[in-house]
Amino acid sequence: MLDARTIDIVKSTVPLLESANTALTQHFYQRMFRDNPELKDVFNLSHQHTGRQPAALFAAVLAYAKNIDNPAVLSAAVERIAHKHTGFAIQPEQYAIVGHHLLETIKELAPDAATPEVIGAWGKAYGALAEIFIGREAQIYQDNETRAGGWRGTRAFVVKQKRVESEQITSFLLVPADGGAVLDFKPGQYLSLHLDSPALKHREYRQYSLCQAPNGENYRIAVKREQGGVGSNFLHDQVREGDTLQVLPPAGDFFMEVSAETPVVLISAGVGQTPVRAMLDQLLSQSHRAPIHWLHACENGAQHAFRADIRARRRAHANLHTHIWYRAPLADDQPAEDFNATGLMDLNKLREAISQPAAHYYFCGPLPFMAMVKDTLSGWGIADEQLHYEVFGPHQSL
Ligand SMILES: Cc1cc2nc3c(=O)[nH]c(=O)nc-3n(C[C@H](O)[C@H](O)[C@H](O)COP(=O)(O)OP(=O)(O)OC[C@H]3O[C@@H](n4cnc5c(N)ncnc54)[C@H](O)[C@@H]3O)c2cc1C
Ligand code: HEM
């Protein structure tokens, strides 16, 4: 429990934080990677170059300072970040390193404001937050280790099958090298691969949503080749069937908690279909009674991964309604059979069908796409509690 004085001092630094903005976290990461270069093997350096991780950290630090007297407001964010941390195998002793660089950053960027009192208060506040993360992460690690099929740290998985799903997306079926069972997960969650090869400059963690429902025996992920991307090109070009990958247990706070009577609307674009496919598998296998809508957008038939599979499901399940947009169909793409509309997804066209008051919406895709989905659904008056989304990278609020 933080004392009132500490809370007041931390709150008084909010304007200072706001004026520094992401310069604060950019500086923090620069000095941390300079002094602790071993952490370059932990962080996703592409997210540093794009600025998305410094932005995510800044948003978290600012939200903490603003809500330090009411930390319950932060519980959803804490849960998401703790899961993300476990996907990078973050350890308790690393919190002291981060805390040190955070305090030094404040001193270096705001030498006048960084009085011993301010630094003392931030030190205490950081310690309290670190304790919350360390505690929650310890629970997740413990739970992953003790549940059936579970493990701690990385575990070797063999690539049993590598299957081309579309021009850019290839799926990987992963089975444990030790022949044991695997942990169940909540559809929507992701695996983290720890890529380590002489072909890579650094060891890299990359997250991939599990794209089929749990079966206790194996996992399937589907990876889009990203232009210039380190991990995806490595997986597409260097990893072959029979090779071994190091895998951390499933993680993530994007999953469904709905009754069989809840209408569910799944909305995806491109490779963002991976988590919602697993959700769909789960709903169909549990004989979900309410209507299920899946709205998907992609470029054309050649880039439409898993398209035969979704056709088969549509035929087999009367309560599954799919609607597919191709931005620019190819000459041999079949309207009605492969896709229903041309151009970008337009939710307003389906408003009557999908805007039931009790529905829950799960969406995933590029950030501008998800912002469009969120704005449209919010514009229809749908409450935030019914909207759930996953960002394929450092989290950003829509
Ligand atoms: C929860 C979660 C789930 C995910 N699920 C999936 C999934 O199911 N399928 C999937 O395919 N992906 C998924 N992702 C994304 C995935 O983790 C990777 O981010 C993605 O594969 C790209 O990684 P990469 O190593 O190929 O690209 P990176 O090397 O990370 O590069 C990403 C982009 O940044 C650019 N870039 C990198 N460094 C620089 C630089 N120095 N200067 C300029 N530009 C630069 C690259 O050119 C590239 O376009 C998920 C991510 C998260 C967080
Ligand atoms: C109280 C301290 C910390 C806070 C507030 C914090 C905050 C965050 C936030 C907001 C994210 C993004 C989460 C998301 O995308 O959903 C994140 C990711 C991450 N954090 Fe932390 N973190 C803390 C401590 C640490 C520590 C001690 C380490 C270990 C060195 C660490 C390593 C990472 C890594 C590797 C990622 C993923 C980065 C990426 O995707 O590029 N964090 N953290």
mmCIF file of N, CA and C and ligand atoms in Angstrom, residues 44-47 49-50 84 190 195 204-210 221-233 271 274-275 390-394, ligand 1:
data_model
loop_
_atom_site.group_PDB
_atom_site.id
_atom_site.type_symbol
_atom_site.label_atom_id
_atom_site.label_comp_id
_atom_site.label_asym_id
_atom_site.label_seq_id
_atom_site.Cartn_x
_atom_site.Cartn_y
_atom_site.Cartn_z
ATOM 1 N N ASN A 44 11.546 -7.326 -28.630
ATOM 2 C CA ASN A 44 11.359 -7.334 -30.076
ATOM 3 C C ASN A 44 11.893 -5.993 -30.601
ATOM 4 N N LEU A 45 13.056 -6.028 -31.247
ATOM 5 C CA LEU A 45 13.715 -4.771 -31.625
ATOM 6 C C LEU A 45 12.978 -4.057 -32.751
ATOM 7 N N SER A 46 12.202 -4.792 -33.534
ATOM 8 C CA SER A 46 11.397 -4.119 -34.570
ATOM 9 C C SER A 46 10.386 -3.184 -33.919
ATOM 10 N N HIS A 47 9.860 -3.600 -32.758
ATOM 11 C CA HIS A 47 8.883 -2.745 -32.072
ATOM 12 C C HIS A 47 9.550 -1.522 -31.461
ATOM 13 N N HIS A 49 12.138 -0.038 -33.235
ATOM 14 C CA HIS A 49 12.354 0.804 -34.421
ATOM 15 C C HIS A 49 11.060 1.490 -34.854
ATOM 16 N N THR A 50 9.949 0.769 -34.766
ATOM 17 C CA THR A 50 8.685 1.391 -35.188
ATOM 18 C C THR A 50 8.137 2.328 -34.118
ATOM 19 N N LYS A 84 1.616 -10.846 -21.623
ATOM 20 C CA LYS A 84 2.614 -10.544 -22.661
ATOM 21 C C LYS A 84 4.004 -10.820 -22.106
ATOM 22 N N TYR A 190 -2.321 -16.905 -27.742
ATOM 23 C CA TYR A 190 -1.201 -17.068 -28.667
ATOM 24 C C TYR A 190 -0.072 -17.885 -28.042
ATOM 25 N N LEU A 195 12.990 -17.846 -31.185
ATOM 26 C CA LEU A 195 13.784 -18.205 -32.362
ATOM 27 C C LEU A 195 15.259 -17.958 -32.057
ATOM 28 N N GLU A 204 15.109 -14.056 -30.906
ATOM 29 C CA GLU A 204 13.873 -13.288 -31.088
ATOM 30 C C GLU A 204 12.680 -14.049 -30.543
ATOM 31 N N TYR A 205 11.841 -13.352 -29.790
ATOM 32 C CA TYR A 205 10.542 -13.920 -29.432
ATOM 33 C C TYR A 205 9.514 -13.381 -30.426
ATOM 34 N N ARG A 206 8.653 -14.260 -30.920
ATOM 35 C CA ARG A 206 7.543 -13.809 -31.759
ATOM 36 C C ARG A 206 6.281 -14.533 -31.333
ATOM 37 N N GLN A 207 5.174 -13.794 -31.323
ATOM 38 C CA GLN A 207 3.898 -14.368 -30.883
ATOM 39 C C GLN A 207 3.054 -14.761 -32.098
ATOM 40 N N TYR A 208 2.389 -15.909 -31.997
ATOM 41 C CA TYR A 208 1.468 -16.328 -33.061
ATOM 42 C C TYR A 208 0.207 -16.904 -32.432
ATOM 43 N N SER A 209 -0.948 -16.371 -32.845
ATOM 44 C CA SER A 209 -2.219 -16.837 -32.291
ATOM 45 C C SER A 209 -2.449 -18.285 -32.688
ATOM 46 N N LEU A 210 -2.981 -19.050 -31.758
ATOM 47 C CA LEU A 210 -3.307 -20.451 -32.060
ATOM 48 C C LEU A 210 -4.545 -20.437 -32.950
ATOM 49 N N ILE A 221 -0.268 -22.905 -35.727
ATOM 50 C CA ILE A 221 -0.194 -21.449 -35.903
ATOM 51 C C ILE A 221 -0.121 -21.176 -37.400
ATOM 52 N N ALA A 222 -0.486 -19.972 -37.807
ATOM 53 C CA ALA A 222 -0.391 -19.595 -39.224
ATOM 54 C C ALA A 222 0.347 -18.271 -39.299
ATOM 55 N N VAL A 223 1.382 -18.242 -40.114
ATOM 56 C CA VAL A 223 2.302 -17.104 -40.128
ATOM 57 C C VAL A 223 2.261 -16.414 -41.491
ATOM 58 N N LYS A 224 2.037 -15.115 -41.444
ATOM 59 C CA LYS A 224 2.079 -14.331 -42.687
ATOM 60 C C LYS A 224 3.505 -13.861 -42.934
ATOM 61 N N ARG A 225 3.971 -13.990 -44.174
ATOM 62 C CA ARG A 225 5.302 -13.477 -44.498
ATOM 63 C C ARG A 225 5.223 -11.948 -44.521
ATOM 64 N N GLU A 226 6.003 -11.334 -43.668
ATOM 65 C CA GLU A 226 6.009 -9.870 -43.547
ATOM 66 C C GLU A 226 7.200 -9.353 -44.332
ATOM 67 N N GLN A 227 6.989 -8.395 -45.204
ATOM 68 C CA GLN A 227 8.113 -7.888 -45.990
ATOM 69 C C GLN A 227 9.202 -7.320 -45.072
ATOM 70 N N GLY A 228 10.410 -7.830 -45.209
ATOM 71 C CA GLY A 228 11.513 -7.355 -44.364
ATOM 72 C C GLY A 228 11.466 -7.885 -42.946
ATOM 73 N N GLY A 229 10.508 -8.741 -42.639
ATOM 74 C CA GLY A 229 10.342 -9.234 -41.266
ATOM 75 C C GLY A 229 11.333 -10.350 -40.940
ATOM 76 N N VAL A 230 11.946 -10.231 -39.752
ATOM 77 C CA VAL A 230 12.987 -11.179 -39.348
ATOM 78 C C VAL A 230 12.389 -12.568 -39.082
ATOM 79 N N GLY A 231 11.398 -12.603 -38.186
ATOM 80 C CA GLY A 231 10.879 -13.889 -37.715
ATOM 81 C C GLY A 231 10.056 -14.610 -38.783
ATOM 82 N N SER A 232 9.158 -13.891 -39.436
ATOM 83 C CA SER A 232 8.249 -14.571 -40.372
ATOM 84 C C SER A 232 9.026 -15.122 -41.567
ATOM 85 N N ASN A 233 10.011 -14.366 -42.053
ATOM 86 C CA ASN A 233 10.795 -14.884 -43.193
ATOM 87 C C ASN A 233 11.661 -16.059 -42.766
ATOM 88 N N VAL A 271 -4.350 -11.898 -41.940
ATOM 89 C CA VAL A 271 -3.904 -12.951 -41.023
ATOM 90 C C VAL A 271 -4.552 -12.786 -39.635
ATOM 91 N N THR A 274 -6.526 -15.598 -37.546
ATOM 92 C CA THR A 274 -6.037 -16.754 -36.775
ATOM 93 C C THR A 274 -6.738 -16.931 -35.421
ATOM 94 N N PRO A 275 -6.778 -15.892 -34.560
ATOM 95 C CA PRO A 275 -7.432 -16.145 -33.261
ATOM 96 C C PRO A 275 -8.928 -16.393 -33.397
ATOM 97 N N GLU A 390 -7.642 -7.965 -30.423
ATOM 98 C CA GLU A 390 -6.233 -8.314 -30.222
ATOM 99 C C GLU A 390 -5.383 -7.501 -31.181
ATOM 100 N N VAL A 391 -4.314 -6.906 -30.644
ATOM 101 C CA VAL A 391 -3.362 -6.177 -31.495
ATOM 102 C C VAL A 391 -2.169 -7.086 -31.751
ATOM 103 N N PHE A 392 -1.819 -7.281 -33.009
ATOM 104 C CA PHE A 392 -0.663 -8.125 -33.347
ATOM 105 C C PHE A 392 0.624 -7.318 -33.163
ATOM 106 N N GLY A 393 0.903 -6.908 -31.957
ATOM 107 C CA GLY A 393 2.106 -6.120 -31.680
ATOM 108 C C GLY A 393 1.870 -5.472 -30.331
ATOM 109 N N PRO A 394 2.732 -4.522 -29.932
ATOM 110 C CA PRO A 394 2.509 -3.829 -28.676
ATOM 111 C C PRO A 394 1.101 -3.244 -28.635
HETATM 112 C C1 LIG B 1 -0.626 -11.481 -29.667
HETATM 113 C C2 LIG B 1 -0.040 -11.568 -31.064
HETATM 114 C C3 LIG B 1 -0.521 -12.513 -31.931
HETATM 115 C C4 LIG B 1 -0.002 -12.591 -33.227
HETATM 116 N N1 LIG B 1 -0.504 -13.539 -34.080
HETATM 117 C C5 LIG B 1 -0.009 -13.634 -35.325
HETATM 118 C C6 LIG B 1 -0.501 -14.636 -36.230
HETATM 119 O O1 LIG B 1 -1.369 -15.426 -35.894
HETATM 120 N N2 LIG B 1 0.054 -14.692 -37.473
HETATM 121 C C7 LIG B 1 1.011 -13.807 -37.871
HETATM 122 O O2 LIG B 1 1.476 -13.915 -39.016
HETATM 123 N N3 LIG B 1 1.484 -12.845 -37.044
HETATM 124 C C8 LIG B 1 1.010 -12.758 -35.779
HETATM 125 N N4 LIG B 1 1.510 -11.810 -34.926
HETATM 126 C C9 LIG B 1 2.603 -10.929 -35.386
HETATM 127 C C10 LIG B 1 3.942 -11.653 -35.188
HETATM 128 O O3 LIG B 1 4.207 -11.818 -33.828
HETATM 129 C C11 LIG B 1 5.105 -10.887 -35.795
HETATM 130 O O4 LIG B 1 5.054 -9.569 -35.331
HETATM 131 C C12 LIG B 1 5.053 -10.910 -37.315
HETATM 132 O O5 LIG B 1 5.208 -12.235 -37.762
HETATM 133 C C13 LIG B 1 6.162 -10.041 -37.912
HETATM 134 O O6 LIG B 1 7.371 -10.476 -37.358
HETATM 135 P P1 LIG B 1 8.707 -10.446 -38.201
HETATM 136 O O7 LIG B 1 9.780 -10.864 -37.278
HETATM 137 O O8 LIG B 1 8.552 -11.166 -39.485
HETATM 138 O O9 LIG B 1 8.807 -8.917 -38.556
HETATM 139 P P2 LIG B 1 9.706 -7.874 -37.799
HETATM 140 O O10 LIG B 1 11.126 -8.150 -38.006
HETATM 141 O O11 LIG B 1 9.229 -7.773 -36.409
HETATM 142 O O12 LIG B 1 9.328 -6.579 -38.613
HETATM 143 C C14 LIG B 1 7.984 -6.087 -38.643
HETATM 144 C C15 LIG B 1 7.922 -4.946 -39.624
HETATM 145 O O13 LIG B 1 8.720 -3.882 -39.150
HETATM 146 C C16 LIG B 1 9.657 -3.520 -40.134
HETATM 147 N N5 LIG B 1 10.952 -3.184 -39.485
HETATM 148 C C17 LIG B 1 11.641 -3.967 -38.645
HETATM 149 N N6 LIG B 1 12.781 -3.356 -38.269
HETATM 150 C C18 LIG B 1 12.807 -2.183 -38.919
HETATM 151 C C19 LIG B 1 13.743 -1.112 -38.970
HETATM 152 N N7 LIG B 1 14.876 -1.141 -38.306
HETATM 153 N N8 LIG B 1 13.424 -0.049 -39.738
HETATM 154 C C20 LIG B 1 12.281 -0.008 -40.444
HETATM 155 N N9 LIG B 1 11.374 -1.001 -40.451
HETATM 156 C C21 LIG B 1 11.630 -2.064 -39.698
HETATM 157 C C22 LIG B 1 9.812 -4.759 -41.014
HETATM 158 O O14 LIG B 1 10.217 -4.432 -42.330
HETATM 159 C C23 LIG B 1 8.455 -5.348 -40.997
HETATM 160 O O15 LIG B 1 7.622 -4.773 -41.985
HETATM 161 C C24 LIG B 1 1.016 -11.710 -33.632
HETATM 162 C C25 LIG B 1 1.519 -10.777 -32.722
HETATM 163 C C26 LIG B 1 1.012 -10.704 -31.459
HETATM 164 C C27 LIG B 1 1.577 -9.700 -30.500
#
